[in-house]
């Protein structure tokens, strides 16, 4: 078994900074690819089909489930989201590194499917109060949506100890550089233990 994990799985409550971490890792490591999930939610402004998600009808999504095309899937905020099996299988076969942006249950399912090849990273807000402030300040959600997201955040925070790494995002620069150095060990195959001899 290799200690280098090829599947880097990011999870976090909405608003904790996970998308920024994912973008930073993709920009830093050109050999890294983003696992584009399938979803039934509608496209948001700025999103591109095939780059951010494969936007499917519920009927097409159900067909993918029935045909066994998804590694895992979950229903979140009333929409389905799932990881496409062929993409992951082809990337593994080519020895590539892949970043996943999935919810906590999806992360645990990915670990169950690929136990030797997943690194589970949880990006946590400093507190639920800070998360609420961040969600309110981005003005993209209604009050009801904010409360729904906070309730879900509590459930997600309760799973964080099952992750390999928890990054508490108090200072974004520190969070990004910590995530980068952890992932670099896997991408570049740096020793897991520092050498005792420094020349
Ligand atoms: P959003 O609608 O904000 O893009 O995503 C909502 C939630 O769905 C986020 O927590 C995101 O990580 C999660 N998500 C996105 N793709 C997948 C997927 O393929 N599987 C699972 N389980 N969750 C996903």
PDB file of C-alpha atoms and ligand atoms in Angstrom:
ATOM      1  CA  UNK A   1       0.000   0.000   0.000  1.00  0.00           C
ATOM      2  CA  UNK A   2       1.319   3.426  -0.937  1.00  0.00           C
ATOM      3  CA  UNK A   3       1.232   6.181   1.682  1.00  0.00           C
ATOM      4  CA  UNK A   4       0.624   8.646  -1.167  1.00  0.00           C
ATOM      5  CA  UNK A   5      -3.085   9.268  -1.452  1.00  0.00           C
ATOM      6  CA  UNK A   6      -4.358  10.194  -4.901  1.00  0.00           C
ATOM      7  CA  UNK A   7      -7.915  11.134  -3.978  1.00  0.00           C
ATOM      8  CA  UNK A   8      -8.057  14.357  -1.954  1.00  0.00           C
ATOM      9  CA  UNK A   9     -11.548  14.733  -0.543  1.00  0.00           C
ATOM     10  CA  UNK A  10     -12.652  18.132   0.784  1.00  0.00           C
ATOM     11  CA  UNK A  11     -15.738  18.577   2.921  1.00  0.00           C
ATOM     12  CA  UNK A  12     -16.988  21.526   4.912  1.00  0.00           C
ATOM     13  CA  UNK A  13     -20.131  23.293   5.944  1.00  0.00           C
ATOM     14  CA  UNK A  14     -21.279  25.795   3.328  1.00  0.00           C
ATOM     15  CA  UNK A  15     -19.388  29.072   3.916  1.00  0.00           C
ATOM     16  CA  UNK A  16     -16.355  27.551   5.679  1.00  0.00           C
ATOM     17  CA  UNK A  17     -13.973  28.262   2.778  1.00  0.00           C
ATOM     18  CA  UNK A  18     -13.786  24.878   1.066  1.00  0.00           C
ATOM     19  CA  UNK A  19     -14.200  26.207  -2.473  1.00  0.00           C
ATOM     20  CA  UNK A  20     -11.283  28.601  -1.939  1.00  0.00           C
ATOM     21  CA  UNK A  21      -9.127  25.721  -0.665  1.00  0.00           C
ATOM     22  CA  UNK A  22     -10.092  23.552  -3.666  1.00  0.00           C
ATOM     23  CA  UNK A  23      -9.290  26.365  -6.132  1.00  0.00           C
ATOM     24  CA  UNK A  24      -5.957  27.036  -4.444  1.00  0.00           C
ATOM     25  CA  UNK A  25      -4.927  23.367  -4.646  1.00  0.00           C
ATOM     26  CA  UNK A  26      -5.972  23.135  -8.305  1.00  0.00           C
ATOM     27  CA  UNK A  27      -3.999  26.285  -9.143  1.00  0.00           C
ATOM     28  CA  UNK A  28      -0.927  25.085  -7.203  1.00  0.00           C
ATOM     29  CA  UNK A  29      -0.764  21.534  -8.531  1.00  0.00           C
ATOM     30  CA  UNK A  30      -1.277  21.375 -12.305  1.00  0.00           C
ATOM     31  CA  UNK A  31      -1.303  17.561 -12.159  1.00  0.00           C
ATOM     32  CA  UNK A  32      -4.432  17.713 -10.011  1.00  0.00           C
ATOM     33  CA  UNK A  33      -7.925  17.374 -11.492  1.00  0.00           C
ATOM     34  CA  UNK A  34     -11.321  18.290 -10.116  1.00  0.00           C
ATOM     35  CA  UNK A  35     -13.929  15.535  -9.923  1.00  0.00           C
ATOM     36  CA  UNK A  36     -16.930  17.098 -11.646  1.00  0.00           C
ATOM     37  CA  UNK A  37     -20.033  15.744  -9.909  1.00  0.00           C
ATOM     38  CA  UNK A  38     -23.492  15.228 -11.330  1.00  0.00           C
ATOM     39  CA  UNK A  39     -26.319  17.228  -9.774  1.00  0.00           C
ATOM     40  CA  UNK A  40     -30.013  17.936 -10.227  1.00  0.00           C
ATOM     41  CA  UNK A  41     -29.777  21.481  -8.847  1.00  0.00           C
ATOM     42  CA  UNK A  42     -30.096  24.353 -11.279  1.00  0.00           C
ATOM     43  CA  UNK A  43     -27.089  26.156 -12.677  1.00  0.00           C
ATOM     44  CA  UNK A  44     -25.989  29.288 -10.772  1.00  0.00           C
ATOM     45  CA  UNK A  45     -24.718  32.408 -12.521  1.00  0.00           C
ATOM     46  CA  UNK A  46     -21.130  31.859 -13.638  1.00  0.00           C
ATOM     47  CA  UNK A  47     -21.279  28.072 -13.495  1.00  0.00           C
ATOM     48  CA  UNK A  48     -20.498  25.986 -16.558  1.00  0.00           C
ATOM     49  CA  UNK A  49     -21.966  22.576 -17.413  1.00  0.00           C
ATOM     50  CA  UNK A  50     -19.151  20.011 -17.443  1.00  0.00           C
ATOM     51  CA  UNK A  51     -16.745  22.248 -15.508  1.00  0.00           C
ATOM     52  CA  UNK A  52     -18.545  22.911 -12.206  1.00  0.00           C
ATOM     53  CA  UNK A  53     -21.103  20.113 -12.416  1.00  0.00           C
ATOM     54  CA  UNK A  54     -22.933  17.968 -14.915  1.00  0.00           C
ATOM     55  CA  UNK A  55     -26.404  19.450 -14.510  1.00  0.00           C
ATOM     56  CA  UNK A  56     -28.920  16.640 -14.996  1.00  0.00           C
ATOM     57  CA  UNK A  57     -32.671  16.238 -14.777  1.00  0.00           C
ATOM     58  CA  UNK A  58     -33.922  14.056 -11.904  1.00  0.00           C
ATOM     59  CA  UNK A  59     -34.824  11.430 -14.466  1.00  0.00           C
ATOM     60  CA  UNK A  60     -31.298  11.336 -15.932  1.00  0.00           C
ATOM     61  CA  UNK A  61     -29.810  11.290 -12.441  1.00  0.00           C
ATOM     62  CA  UNK A  62     -32.018   8.301 -11.453  1.00  0.00           C
ATOM     63  CA  UNK A  63     -30.899   6.499 -14.595  1.00  0.00           C
ATOM     64  CA  UNK A  64     -27.263   7.014 -13.569  1.00  0.00           C
ATOM     65  CA  UNK A  65     -28.038   5.531 -10.127  1.00  0.00           C
ATOM     66  CA  UNK A  66     -29.795   2.532 -11.685  1.00  0.00           C
ATOM     67  CA  UNK A  67     -26.994   1.914 -14.151  1.00  0.00           C
ATOM     68  CA  UNK A  68     -24.383   1.992 -11.372  1.00  0.00           C
ATOM     69  CA  UNK A  69     -22.596   5.027 -12.843  1.00  0.00           C
ATOM     70  CA  UNK A  70     -22.093   6.769  -9.472  1.00  0.00           C
ATOM     71  CA  UNK A  71     -19.572   5.916  -6.747  1.00  0.00           C
ATOM     72  CA  UNK A  72     -21.830   7.608  -4.199  1.00  0.00           C
ATOM     73  CA  UNK A  73     -24.698  10.072  -4.134  1.00  0.00           C
ATOM     74  CA  UNK A  74     -26.636  12.103  -1.568  1.00  0.00           C
ATOM     75  CA  UNK A  75     -29.713  14.292  -1.472  1.00  0.00           C
ATOM     76  CA  UNK A  76     -28.739  17.718  -0.126  1.00  0.00           C
ATOM     77  CA  UNK A  77     -31.056  20.729   0.205  1.00  0.00           C
ATOM     78  CA  UNK A  78     -33.606  18.878  -1.961  1.00  0.00           C
ATOM     79  CA  UNK A  79     -31.229  18.105  -4.847  1.00  0.00           C
ATOM     80  CA  UNK A  80     -29.175  15.064  -5.749  1.00  0.00           C
ATOM     81  CA  UNK A  81     -25.392  15.185  -5.991  1.00  0.00           C
ATOM     82  CA  UNK A  82     -23.164  12.275  -7.002  1.00  0.00           C
ATOM     83  CA  UNK A  83     -19.609  11.301  -7.920  1.00  0.00           C
ATOM     84  CA  UNK A  84     -19.172   9.861 -11.408  1.00  0.00           C
ATOM     85  CA  UNK A  85     -17.537   6.432 -11.262  1.00  0.00           C
ATOM     86  CA  UNK A  86     -15.908   6.382 -14.715  1.00  0.00           C
ATOM     87  CA  UNK A  87     -14.052   9.654 -14.064  1.00  0.00           C
ATOM     88  CA  UNK A  88     -12.569   8.376 -10.784  1.00  0.00           C
ATOM     89  CA  UNK A  89     -11.702   4.941 -12.214  1.00  0.00           C
ATOM     90  CA  UNK A  90      -9.922   6.471 -15.238  1.00  0.00           C
ATOM     91  CA  UNK A  91      -7.981   8.936 -13.079  1.00  0.00           C
ATOM     92  CA  UNK A  92      -6.847   6.161 -10.728  1.00  0.00           C
ATOM     93  CA  UNK A  93      -5.779   4.024 -13.683  1.00  0.00           C
ATOM     94  CA  UNK A  94      -3.665   6.931 -14.996  1.00  0.00           C
ATOM     95  CA  UNK A  95      -2.136   7.592 -11.555  1.00  0.00           C
ATOM     96  CA  UNK A  96      -3.591  11.121 -11.443  1.00  0.00           C
ATOM     97  CA  UNK A  97      -4.475  13.173  -8.381  1.00  0.00           C
ATOM     98  CA  UNK A  98      -8.110  14.177  -7.951  1.00  0.00           C
ATOM     99  CA  UNK A  99      -9.853  16.736  -5.719  1.00  0.00           C
ATOM    100  CA  UNK A 100     -13.422  16.097  -4.605  1.00  0.00           C
ATOM    101  CA  UNK A 101     -15.803  18.680  -3.171  1.00  0.00           C
ATOM    102  CA  UNK A 102     -18.470  16.555  -1.496  1.00  0.00           C
ATOM    103  CA  UNK A 103     -20.548  16.547   1.677  1.00  0.00           C
ATOM    104  CA  UNK A 104     -19.397  14.580   4.745  1.00  0.00           C
ATOM    105  CA  UNK A 105     -21.427  11.491   3.894  1.00  0.00           C
ATOM    106  CA  UNK A 106     -20.036  11.492   0.357  1.00  0.00           C
ATOM    107  CA  UNK A 107     -16.511  11.775   1.795  1.00  0.00           C
ATOM    108  CA  UNK A 108     -17.034   8.743   4.027  1.00  0.00           C
ATOM    109  CA  UNK A 109     -18.504   6.781   1.091  1.00  0.00           C
ATOM    110  CA  UNK A 110     -15.454   7.633  -1.031  1.00  0.00           C
ATOM    111  CA  UNK A 111     -13.181   6.365   1.735  1.00  0.00           C
ATOM    112  CA  UNK A 112     -15.228   3.142   1.931  1.00  0.00           C
ATOM    113  CA  UNK A 113     -14.934   2.710  -1.863  1.00  0.00           C
ATOM    114  CA  UNK A 114     -11.176   3.520  -2.036  1.00  0.00           C
ATOM    115  CA  UNK A 115      -9.836   2.862   1.473  1.00  0.00           C
ATOM    116  CA  UNK A 116      -6.128   3.000   0.582  1.00  0.00           C
ATOM    117  CA  UNK A 117      -6.207   5.999  -1.714  1.00  0.00           C
ATOM    118  CA  UNK A 118      -8.270   8.729  -0.003  1.00  0.00           C
ATOM    119  CA  UNK A 119      -7.169  11.667   2.126  1.00  0.00           C
ATOM    120  CA  UNK A 120     -10.184  13.203   3.858  1.00  0.00           C
ATOM    121  CA  UNK A 121      -9.791  16.895   4.716  1.00  0.00           C
ATOM    122  CA  UNK A 122     -12.442  18.781   6.652  1.00  0.00           C
ATOM    123  CA  UNK A 123     -12.470  22.589   6.521  1.00  0.00           C
ATOM    124  CA  UNK A 124     -14.134  23.849   9.704  1.00  0.00           C
ATOM    125  CA  UNK A 125     -15.232  27.384  10.536  1.00  0.00           C
ATOM    126  CA  UNK A 126     -13.844  28.696  13.859  1.00  0.00           C
ATOM    127  CA  UNK A 127     -17.407  28.446  15.246  1.00  0.00           C
ATOM    128  CA  UNK A 128     -21.009  28.251  14.105  1.00  0.00           C
ATOM    129  CA  UNK A 129     -21.395  31.948  14.999  1.00  0.00           C
ATOM    130  CA  UNK A 130     -18.567  32.886  12.628  1.00  0.00           C
ATOM    131  CA  UNK A 131     -20.085  30.673   9.946  1.00  0.00           C
ATOM    132  CA  UNK A 132     -23.436  32.450  10.344  1.00  0.00           C
ATOM    133  CA  UNK A 133     -21.732  35.849   9.990  1.00  0.00           C
ATOM    134  CA  UNK A 134     -19.927  34.683   6.839  1.00  0.00           C
ATOM    135  CA  UNK A 135     -23.116  33.303   5.294  1.00  0.00           C
ATOM    136  CA  UNK A 136     -24.995  36.531   6.063  1.00  0.00           C
ATOM    137  CA  UNK A 137     -22.243  38.755   4.696  1.00  0.00           C
ATOM    138  CA  UNK A 138     -22.173  37.071   1.288  1.00  0.00           C
ATOM    139  CA  UNK A 139     -25.869  37.989   0.763  1.00  0.00           C
ATOM    140  CA  UNK A 140     -26.490  35.004  -1.520  1.00  0.00           C
ATOM    141  CA  UNK A 141     -28.941  33.147   0.706  1.00  0.00           C
ATOM    142  CA  UNK A 142     -32.310  34.033   2.219  1.00  0.00           C
ATOM    143  CA  UNK A 143     -32.841  33.844   6.006  1.00  0.00           C
ATOM    144  CA  UNK A 144     -34.556  30.489   5.632  1.00  0.00           C
ATOM    145  CA  UNK A 145     -31.682  29.139   3.520  1.00  0.00           C
ATOM    146  CA  UNK A 146     -29.160  30.392   6.088  1.00  0.00           C
ATOM    147  CA  UNK A 147     -30.987  28.564   8.891  1.00  0.00           C
ATOM    148  CA  UNK A 148     -31.156  25.382   6.781  1.00  0.00           C
ATOM    149  CA  UNK A 149     -27.424  25.616   6.061  1.00  0.00           C
ATOM    150  CA  UNK A 150     -26.593  26.204   9.738  1.00  0.00           C
ATOM    151  CA  UNK A 151     -28.623  23.155  10.785  1.00  0.00           C
ATOM    152  CA  UNK A 152     -26.774  21.076   8.211  1.00  0.00           C
ATOM    153  CA  UNK A 153     -23.439  22.605   9.313  1.00  0.00           C
ATOM    154  CA  UNK A 154     -24.039  21.263  12.828  1.00  0.00           C
ATOM    155  CA  UNK A 155     -24.521  17.750  11.443  1.00  0.00           C
ATOM    156  CA  UNK A 156     -21.372  18.092   9.302  1.00  0.00           C
ATOM    157  CA  UNK A 157     -19.275  19.420  12.217  1.00  0.00           C
ATOM    158  CA  UNK A 158     -20.304  16.361  14.223  1.00  0.00           C
ATOM    159  CA  UNK A 159     -18.539  14.160  11.644  1.00  0.00           C
ATOM    160  CA  UNK A 160     -15.232  16.026  11.568  1.00  0.00           C
ATOM    161  CA  UNK A 161     -13.327  13.650  13.838  1.00  0.00           C
ATOM    162  CA  UNK A 162     -13.772  10.929  11.217  1.00  0.00           C
ATOM    163  CA  UNK A 163     -11.559  12.915   8.816  1.00  0.00           C
ATOM    164  CA  UNK A 164      -7.780  12.494   8.393  1.00  0.00           C
ATOM    165  CA  UNK A 165      -7.167  16.248   8.627  1.00  0.00           C
ATOM    166  CA  UNK A 166      -9.264  19.075  10.103  1.00  0.00           C
ATOM    167  CA  UNK A 167      -8.320  22.593   9.031  1.00  0.00           C
ATOM    168  CA  UNK A 168      -9.939  25.241  11.218  1.00  0.00           C
ATOM    169  CA  UNK A 169     -10.243  28.189   8.880  1.00  0.00           C
ATOM    170  CA  UNK A 170      -9.527  31.141  11.155  1.00  0.00           C
ATOM    171  CA  UNK A 171      -6.936  32.750   8.892  1.00  0.00           C
ATOM    172  CA  UNK A 172      -7.409  31.941   5.201  1.00  0.00           C
ATOM    173  CA  UNK A 173      -3.706  32.323   4.257  1.00  0.00           C
ATOM    174  CA  UNK A 174      -2.655  29.861   6.958  1.00  0.00           C
ATOM    175  CA  UNK A 175      -5.431  27.441   5.955  1.00  0.00           C
ATOM    176  CA  UNK A 176      -4.334  27.552   2.293  1.00  0.00           C
ATOM    177  CA  UNK A 177      -0.649  27.048   3.033  1.00  0.00           C
ATOM    178  CA  UNK A 178      -1.369  24.193   5.474  1.00  0.00           C
ATOM    179  CA  UNK A 179      -3.618  22.455   2.944  1.00  0.00           C
ATOM    180  CA  UNK A 180      -0.954  22.968   0.275  1.00  0.00           C
ATOM    181  CA  UNK A 181       1.868  21.469   2.339  1.00  0.00           C
ATOM    182  CA  UNK A 182      -0.215  18.444   3.366  1.00  0.00           C
ATOM    183  CA  UNK A 183      -1.209  17.745  -0.239  1.00  0.00           C
ATOM    184  CA  UNK A 184       2.354  18.353  -1.478  1.00  0.00           C
ATOM    185  CA  UNK A 185       3.563  15.391   0.598  1.00  0.00           C
ATOM    186  CA  UNK A 186       1.252  13.175  -1.428  1.00  0.00           C
ATOM    187  CA  UNK A 187       1.803  14.712  -4.851  1.00  0.00           C
ATOM    188  CA  UNK A 188       5.573  14.909  -4.589  1.00  0.00           C
ATOM    189  CA  UNK A 189       5.972  11.808  -2.417  1.00  0.00           C
ATOM    190  CA  UNK A 190       7.979  13.629   0.236  1.00  0.00           C
ATOM    191  CA  UNK A 191       8.943  11.462   3.221  1.00  0.00           C
ATOM    192  CA  UNK A 192       6.207  11.176   5.837  1.00  0.00           C
ATOM    193  CA  UNK A 193       8.814  11.331   8.640  1.00  0.00           C
ATOM    194  CA  UNK A 194      11.336  14.191   8.609  1.00  0.00           C
ATOM    195  CA  UNK A 195      14.945  13.039   8.324  1.00  0.00           C
ATOM    196  CA  UNK A 196      16.958  13.030  11.547  1.00  0.00           C
ATOM    197  CA  UNK A 197      20.036  14.227   9.694  1.00  0.00           C
ATOM    198  CA  UNK A 198      20.147  17.743   8.344  1.00  0.00           C
ATOM    199  CA  UNK A 199      23.216  18.667   6.291  1.00  0.00           C
TER     200      UNK A 199
HETATM  201  P1  LIG B   1     -23.545  23.406  -3.900  1.00  0.00           P
HETATM  202  O1  LIG B   1     -24.957  23.273  -4.336  1.00  0.00           O
HETATM  203  O2  LIG B   1     -23.343  24.543  -2.945  1.00  0.00           O
HETATM  204  O3  LIG B   1     -22.585  23.425  -5.067  1.00  0.00           O
HETATM  205  O4  LIG B   1     -23.177  22.078  -3.074  1.00  0.00           O
HETATM  206  C1  LIG B   1     -23.952  21.666  -1.978  1.00  0.00           C
HETATM  207  C2  LIG B   1     -23.246  20.529  -1.263  1.00  0.00           C
HETATM  208  O5  LIG B   1     -23.154  19.375  -2.123  1.00  0.00           O
HETATM  209  C3  LIG B   1     -21.792  20.839  -0.871  1.00  0.00           C
HETATM  210  O6  LIG B   1     -21.597  20.386   0.471  1.00  0.00           O
HETATM  211  C4  LIG B   1     -20.983  20.007  -1.827  1.00  0.00           C
HETATM  212  O7  LIG B   1     -19.730  19.629  -1.257  1.00  0.00           O
HETATM  213  C5  LIG B   1     -21.880  18.797  -1.987  1.00  0.00           C
HETATM  214  N1  LIG B   1     -21.574  17.994  -3.172  1.00  0.00           N
HETATM  215  C6  LIG B   1     -21.191  18.414  -4.395  1.00  0.00           C
HETATM  216  N2  LIG B   1     -20.980  17.367  -5.223  1.00  0.00           N
HETATM  217  C7  LIG B   1     -21.202  16.244  -4.486  1.00  0.00           C
HETATM  218  C8  LIG B   1     -21.126  14.844  -4.775  1.00  0.00           C
HETATM  219  O8  LIG B   1     -20.792  14.394  -5.872  1.00  0.00           O
HETATM  220  N3  LIG B   1     -21.451  14.010  -3.764  1.00  0.00           N
HETATM  221  C9  LIG B   1     -21.820  14.435  -2.522  1.00  0.00           C
HETATM  222  N4  LIG B   1     -22.089  13.512  -1.612  1.00  0.00           N
HETATM  223  N5  LIG B   1     -21.900  15.746  -2.221  1.00  0.00           N
HETATM  224  C10 LIG B   1     -21.598  16.648  -3.185  1.00  0.00           C
END
